[in-house]
XYZ file of C-alpha atoms in Angstrom:
473
model
C -26.232 1.540 -12.293
C -27.112 1.492 -8.605
C -24.582 4.231 -7.911
C -26.230 6.446 -10.514
C -29.640 5.785 -8.967
C -28.323 6.648 -5.518
C -26.728 9.812 -6.897
C -30.033 10.963 -8.407
C -32.022 10.073 -5.289
C -29.624 11.960 -3.016
C -29.749 14.920 -5.379
C -33.561 14.904 -5.169
C -34.303 14.261 -1.487
C -32.495 17.292 -0.095
C -34.068 19.881 -2.475
C -37.471 18.252 -2.001
C -37.363 18.545 1.787
C -36.026 22.102 1.638
C -38.587 23.304 -0.912
C -41.439 21.525 0.873
C -40.582 23.243 4.158
C -40.179 26.612 2.432
C -43.518 26.325 0.646
C -45.254 25.193 3.841
C -43.748 28.158 5.688
C -44.906 30.618 3.016
C -48.439 29.180 3.021
C -48.497 29.282 6.817
C -47.487 32.953 6.746
C -50.294 33.628 4.285
C -52.678 31.947 6.718
C -51.454 34.145 9.576
C -51.734 37.318 7.474
C -55.280 36.369 6.501
C -56.532 35.645 10.020
C -54.233 37.886 12.066
C -57.128 40.123 13.132
C -59.118 37.104 14.333
C -56.288 35.698 16.450
C -54.405 38.640 17.942
C -55.658 40.320 21.082
C -58.063 37.597 22.201
C -56.001 36.132 25.016
C -55.464 32.689 23.495
C -53.040 30.335 25.157
C -49.909 29.640 23.142
C -50.874 26.024 22.538
C -54.180 27.091 20.915
C -52.294 29.129 18.306
C -49.795 26.312 17.813
C -52.582 23.757 17.385
C -54.329 25.943 14.818
C -51.095 26.438 12.879
C -50.479 22.684 12.919
C -53.909 21.948 11.436
C -53.476 24.748 8.903
C -50.170 23.205 7.814
C -51.882 19.853 7.270
C -54.542 21.451 5.060
C -51.821 23.178 2.995
C -50.187 19.886 1.995
C -52.529 19.584 -1.000
C -50.934 22.727 -2.485
C -47.407 22.433 -1.104
C -46.705 18.848 -2.206
C -47.217 19.239 -6.001
C -45.306 22.527 -6.040
C -42.425 20.969 -4.096
C -42.269 18.014 -6.479
C -42.146 20.354 -9.476
C -39.539 22.676 -8.002
C -37.283 19.957 -6.597
C -37.417 18.005 -9.891
C -36.289 21.048 -11.854
C -33.550 21.762 -9.310
C -32.332 18.147 -9.263
C -32.010 17.597 -13.005
C -30.993 21.204 -13.587
C -28.108 20.785 -11.143
C -27.099 17.487 -12.764
C -27.141 19.157 -16.166
C -25.267 22.227 -14.945
C -22.481 20.051 -13.500
C -22.360 17.942 -16.687
C -23.344 14.846 -14.720
C -26.181 14.139 -17.142
C -23.651 14.298 -19.984
C -21.504 11.722 -18.197
C -24.534 9.491 -17.626
C -25.496 9.642 -21.305
C -21.857 9.044 -22.310
C -21.943 5.853 -20.256
C -24.776 4.590 -22.501
C -27.599 5.305 -20.038
C -30.554 7.166 -21.500
C -32.445 9.875 -19.684
C -35.462 7.576 -19.375
C -33.421 4.951 -17.540
C -31.889 7.649 -15.357
C -35.405 8.742 -14.375
C -36.497 5.264 -13.229
C -35.584 5.714 -9.525
C -37.287 9.083 -9.498
C -40.399 7.575 -11.067
C -40.483 4.963 -8.305
C -40.055 7.604 -5.593
C -42.742 9.853 -7.085
C -45.106 6.881 -7.386
C -44.592 6.031 -3.716
C -45.067 9.689 -2.862
C -48.300 9.783 -4.891
C -49.659 6.729 -3.071
C -48.788 8.365 0.244
C -50.525 11.552 -0.928
C -53.683 9.565 -1.727
C -53.646 7.913 1.705
C -53.123 11.294 3.314
C -55.966 12.936 1.382
C -58.385 10.099 2.186
C -57.591 9.396 5.833
C -55.683 12.277 7.415
C -56.845 15.328 5.461
C -60.574 14.996 6.398
C -59.638 14.793 10.074
C -57.249 17.743 9.763
C -59.938 19.789 7.996
C -62.433 18.958 10.737
C -60.048 20.031 13.494
C -58.882 23.099 11.583
C -62.254 24.550 10.582
C -63.884 23.851 13.953
C -61.016 25.467 15.881
C -60.822 28.395 13.458
C -64.565 28.968 13.815
C -64.310 29.031 17.604
C -61.301 31.367 17.447
C -63.107 33.813 15.165
C -66.166 33.774 17.416
C -64.054 34.498 20.494
C -64.426 37.946 22.014
C -61.452 40.282 22.128
C -59.236 40.149 25.216
C -58.467 43.859 24.927
C -60.770 44.481 27.860
C -59.893 48.123 28.553
C -58.981 50.160 25.456
C -57.769 53.693 25.987
C -60.134 56.647 25.955
C -63.438 54.760 25.523
C -65.982 53.163 27.821
C -65.690 49.375 27.714
C -68.698 47.129 28.410
C -66.772 43.850 28.260
C -67.863 43.002 31.800
C -71.592 42.645 32.531
C -72.750 45.200 35.096
C -69.826 47.574 34.604
C -68.755 50.329 32.229
C -65.042 51.125 32.531
C -62.932 53.831 30.955
C -59.134 54.094 31.110
C -57.622 57.397 30.090
C -54.134 56.114 29.226
C -52.002 52.980 29.518
C -48.275 52.545 29.887
C -46.232 50.612 27.370
C -46.478 47.417 29.431
C -50.258 47.374 28.905
C -50.902 46.736 32.602
C -50.344 50.121 34.257
C -53.481 52.259 34.001
C -54.062 55.995 34.520
C -57.333 57.863 34.956
C -59.614 54.921 35.716
C -63.395 55.472 35.874
C -65.820 52.637 36.717
C -69.607 52.903 36.532
C -71.546 50.223 38.380
C -74.630 49.309 36.337
C -77.483 48.454 38.650
C -80.979 49.151 37.351
C -82.471 48.797 40.830
C -80.243 51.610 42.097
C -80.427 53.733 38.927
C -76.743 53.296 38.008
C -75.646 55.855 40.605
C -72.345 54.344 41.818
C -69.077 55.473 40.293
C -65.435 54.921 41.182
C -62.539 57.164 40.187
C -58.855 56.309 40.589
C -55.683 58.083 39.541
C -53.789 54.931 38.632
C -53.895 51.182 38.894
C -52.516 47.817 37.840
C -54.302 45.149 35.801
C -53.522 41.430 35.997
C -55.201 38.043 35.787
C -55.551 35.464 38.506
C -53.397 32.322 38.064
C -56.388 30.212 36.987
C -57.351 32.834 34.380
C -60.905 33.124 35.705
C -60.784 36.711 37.004
C -59.306 40.033 35.949
C -58.136 42.098 38.930
C -57.756 45.875 38.952
C -55.538 47.070 41.809
C -56.403 50.756 42.069
C -54.664 53.534 44.007
C -55.538 57.072 45.194
C -59.193 57.248 44.337
C -62.695 57.871 45.519
C -65.983 56.004 45.223
C -69.396 57.720 45.221
C -72.542 55.844 46.208
C -76.133 57.088 46.375
C -78.646 55.119 48.406
C -82.407 55.738 48.782
C -84.034 56.713 52.060
C -84.574 54.124 54.754
C -88.387 54.514 54.912
C -91.255 56.720 53.827
C -90.635 59.151 56.700
C -87.062 59.801 55.531
C -87.186 59.555 51.720
C -84.102 61.690 51.047
C -81.272 59.954 49.233
C -77.904 59.711 50.861
C -74.552 60.301 49.170
C -71.690 58.242 50.514
C -68.133 59.024 49.541
C -65.219 56.657 50.172
C -61.654 57.738 49.734
C -59.047 55.033 49.437
C -55.334 54.692 49.078
C -55.593 51.243 47.566
C -58.447 48.905 46.615
C -59.135 45.966 44.320
C -61.937 45.259 41.853
C -62.387 41.729 40.559
C -64.179 40.917 37.284
C -65.223 37.492 36.053
C -63.679 36.652 32.646
C -64.481 32.945 32.536
C -66.975 33.596 29.715
C -64.191 35.114 27.628
C -62.290 31.828 27.412
C -62.495 29.955 24.151
C -65.473 27.600 24.023
C -65.111 24.635 21.705
C -68.026 23.796 19.450
C -69.010 20.162 19.066
C -67.044 18.868 16.064
C -69.992 16.734 14.944
C -71.652 19.947 13.696
C -68.925 20.291 11.033
C -68.886 16.673 9.851
C -71.544 17.291 7.210
C -69.105 19.385 5.134
C -67.610 17.493 2.203
C -64.019 18.469 3.099
C -64.396 16.413 6.293
C -65.408 13.175 4.538
C -63.398 10.261 3.169
C -64.206 8.286 0.000
C -66.753 5.994 1.645
C -68.582 8.835 3.377
C -68.669 10.874 0.155
C -70.188 7.969 -1.763
C -72.792 7.347 0.938
C -73.656 11.044 1.051
C -73.967 11.192 -2.726
C -76.229 8.120 -2.779
C -78.410 9.612 -0.043
C -78.738 12.891 -1.946
C -79.682 11.040 -5.144
C -82.410 9.186 -3.249
C -83.703 12.521 -1.952
C -83.811 13.820 -5.525
C -85.760 10.772 -6.731
C -88.227 10.951 -3.869
C -88.623 14.690 -4.460
C -89.542 14.082 -8.098
C -92.240 11.604 -7.056
C -93.616 13.994 -4.468
C -93.635 16.822 -7.021
C -95.744 14.731 -9.381
C -98.263 13.934 -6.661
C -98.514 17.588 -5.648
C -99.023 18.815 -9.205
C -101.648 16.233 -10.163
C -104.051 17.831 -7.691
C -104.184 20.936 -9.902
C -104.796 19.027 -13.147
C -108.371 18.970 -14.474
C -109.726 15.966 -16.343
C -112.985 15.687 -18.253
C -114.913 12.436 -18.394
C -114.985 10.918 -21.854
C -117.823 8.688 -23.086
C -116.938 5.040 -23.325
C -118.844 4.314 -26.559
C -117.106 4.877 -29.854
C -120.000 6.796 -31.323
C -119.747 9.372 -28.606
C -116.038 9.688 -29.058
C -116.368 10.325 -32.774
C -118.712 13.219 -32.153
C -116.528 15.080 -29.628
C -116.725 18.829 -29.416
C -113.643 20.618 -30.666
C -111.987 23.318 -28.589
C -113.331 26.719 -29.446
C -111.061 29.720 -28.951
C -114.113 31.913 -28.594
C -115.487 29.961 -25.637
C -114.841 32.809 -23.209
C -116.403 35.281 -25.619
C -119.679 33.399 -25.427
C -119.864 33.929 -21.662
C -121.067 37.011 -19.883
C -118.588 39.414 -18.318
C -118.990 38.178 -14.719
C -118.514 34.495 -15.611
C -115.500 35.337 -17.756
C -113.923 37.358 -14.945
C -114.578 34.560 -12.432
C -113.035 31.898 -14.681
C -109.946 33.988 -15.355
C -109.462 34.780 -11.659
C -109.738 31.101 -10.701
C -107.282 30.104 -13.440
C -104.836 32.815 -12.408
C -105.085 31.813 -8.748
C -104.389 28.159 -9.540
C -101.515 29.120 -11.840
C -99.926 31.197 -9.059
C -100.409 28.342 -6.587
C -98.681 25.903 -8.930
C -95.912 28.434 -9.591
C -95.252 29.012 -5.881
C -95.290 25.288 -5.195
C -92.938 24.449 -8.049
C -90.584 27.366 -7.360
C -89.693 26.296 -3.821
C -89.285 22.656 -4.733
C -87.321 23.582 -7.860
C -84.812 25.552 -5.781
C -84.527 22.576 -3.445
C -83.939 20.266 -6.444
C -81.232 22.557 -7.860
C -79.485 22.711 -4.474
C -79.525 18.924 -4.158
C -78.036 18.574 -7.650
C -75.259 20.988 -6.682
C -74.619 18.968 -3.528
C -74.190 15.849 -5.653
C -71.679 17.666 -7.834
C -69.770 19.029 -4.836
C -69.583 15.575 -3.259
C -68.384 14.072 -6.536
C -65.836 16.891 -6.877
C -64.380 16.151 -3.437
C -64.341 12.462 -4.363
C -62.288 13.173 -7.477
C -59.922 15.507 -5.594
C -58.802 12.543 -3.471
C -57.152 11.179 -6.628
C -56.096 14.396 -8.354
C -53.514 15.176 -5.639
C -51.611 11.992 -6.499
C -52.026 12.539 -10.233
C -50.819 16.136 -9.908
C -47.561 14.987 -8.300
C -46.868 12.639 -11.220
C -47.907 15.165 -13.892
C -45.777 17.954 -12.437
C -42.817 15.595 -12.113
C -43.134 14.818 -15.821
C -42.767 18.551 -16.411
C -40.093 19.281 -13.816
C -37.590 16.503 -14.555
C -37.198 17.044 -18.337
C -37.440 20.811 -17.900
C -34.492 20.752 -15.504
C -32.506 18.592 -17.912
C -33.212 21.081 -20.715
C -32.508 24.384 -18.932
C -29.488 22.916 -17.050
C -29.688 25.353 -14.164
C -29.727 24.383 -10.485
C -30.249 26.357 -7.297
C -33.155 28.627 -6.421
C -32.890 31.077 -9.307
C -34.308 30.220 -12.702
C -35.899 26.912 -11.501
C -38.058 28.825 -9.038
C -39.308 31.199 -11.741
C -40.073 28.408 -14.194
C -41.747 26.189 -11.596
C -43.924 29.031 -10.279
C -45.086 29.814 -13.820
C -46.086 26.220 -14.536
C -47.679 25.785 -11.128
C -49.699 28.983 -11.541
C -50.980 27.705 -14.879
C -51.936 24.402 -13.258
C -53.513 26.082 -10.223
C -55.519 28.627 -12.245
C -56.927 25.948 -14.560
C -57.734 23.728 -11.587
C -59.468 26.584 -9.739
C -61.537 27.528 -12.781
C -62.547 23.891 -13.237
C -63.624 23.510 -9.604
C -65.604 26.759 -9.688
C -67.362 25.660 -12.877
C -68.301 22.381 -11.204
C -69.723 24.169 -8.161
C -71.726 26.465 -10.449
C -73.090 23.455 -12.320
C -71.430 24.313 -15.646
C -69.076 21.312 -15.820
C -69.091 17.676 -14.887
C -67.163 16.940 -11.660
C -64.879 14.523 -13.511
C -64.007 17.070 -16.195
C -63.674 19.991 -13.782
C -61.349 18.148 -11.403
C -59.140 16.502 -14.041
C -58.979 19.205 -16.712
C -55.780 20.781 -15.346
C -53.984 17.426 -15.241
C -55.230 16.506 -18.723
C -53.817 19.788 -20.062
C -50.376 19.706 -18.404
C -49.674 15.969 -18.874
C -49.156 16.247 -22.669
C -46.816 19.170 -21.986
C -44.809 16.915 -19.666
C -44.697 14.146 -22.275
C -43.558 16.649 -24.915
C -40.810 18.011 -22.653
C -39.704 14.467 -21.814
C -39.357 13.738 -25.524
C -37.392 16.937 -26.091
C -35.093 16.211 -23.155
C -34.467 12.636 -24.329
C -33.493 13.903 -27.802
C -31.226 16.656 -26.400
C -33.448 19.401 -27.785
C -32.314 23.010 -27.427
C -35.836 24.283 -26.905
C -34.709 26.765 -24.231
C -31.467 27.790 -25.917
C -31.606 31.592 -26.244
C -28.865 31.680 -28.895
C -30.922 29.375 -31.093
C -33.845 31.805 -31.114
C -31.518 34.754 -31.689
C -30.073 33.079 -34.776
C -33.555 32.156 -36.021
C -34.965 35.668 -35.722
C -31.711 37.107 -37.133
C -32.073 35.016 -40.292
C -35.776 35.865 -40.469
C -35.195 39.617 -40.365
C -32.396 39.367 -42.935
C -34.767 37.623 -45.349
C -37.350 40.360 -44.904
C -34.712 43.045 -45.479
C -33.707 41.404 -48.764
């Protein structure tokens, strides 16, 4: 029995690691394609890009892990079925359920690890990822001198480069305007060619220019000689240094991102939800106090005789008044109604936003558990499905697993969106996908245990053949 368990475990571990790495690589490529314009051409150091990719990989675990479990389960049991190893196991008197015991233990351990990861490591990874991504997207472009246009990347200068060589550092047709309001922007430098490079500390950009001329206009020395002077310098070689320290990436304080729900663990989510509920309760009390100021009460007589002879409301009360009094009463009523409406509208929007925040916090709380449950639910689909289709490798199992995972992911996404819009309860929205696919997994497990031919193409051909023959008769 132990040998069979070891055989199944060895057959599962290798496909799981391979598929997990493949899925992580694909998701990482999708991340790069999405943010390629925000990362390329900004002069980032290589370790900044590597750090961002590392954090992005950590945030992709929530999607990669369930898909890897599903795909590797189908591949494992499909390969065992294709090589008739499952037939040998059943011939030895071992049922499919008993053969799945070691896998159930491994998936349970993996689910516990997924819960620990989602509660402790994932919030930290999200914090690092989103803060670094924000800073990277806010960073200015490091393409300081594009061809054919005037660049104002450096304060006090406007620079145009006619053409660049393929190396990106050799420049031709350089023109530099020196912006100086006190001197009316009259200085200009022209050079036939030059070289561009950074200083070793990365603080300055140096232009080493050759074969050029610089024109300078200066005002007169005094009131007796007010004529401006034109000075022209010709040079064989000169250097211009520009400060680029402001173009380095500046990290934002991570504490500014900690209020997002993706950056919180279970305890922080519960505390945040409780705080928001207290704000809602206090807001309701404040709303009542604000509205009561607009309510009008009439004093009622304390004696019973007076109460019995009260005056009934008369719909024609306004008709009994003159036109000016009627207009004044209606204007005052309309003004107070608009005041109440404006007061209630702003506080109502605040109340709705707080209710949505409670739902979002509860949704993130539930998602800490759904990652573990998704691994188990998708295993219940993958293992019996592989035993039924009896195909290993990366062919048919990939197609089948992608179809089931897309169904799970679409339902899960719709549920989460409905929760954020306030149409569903957070518990229902976060668990609806698992509730739907778990019975499918149980059904497939039953079919696999009873050696059902649910995916046998010949069976369906014979069925439809007999059906069409009956109709023909």
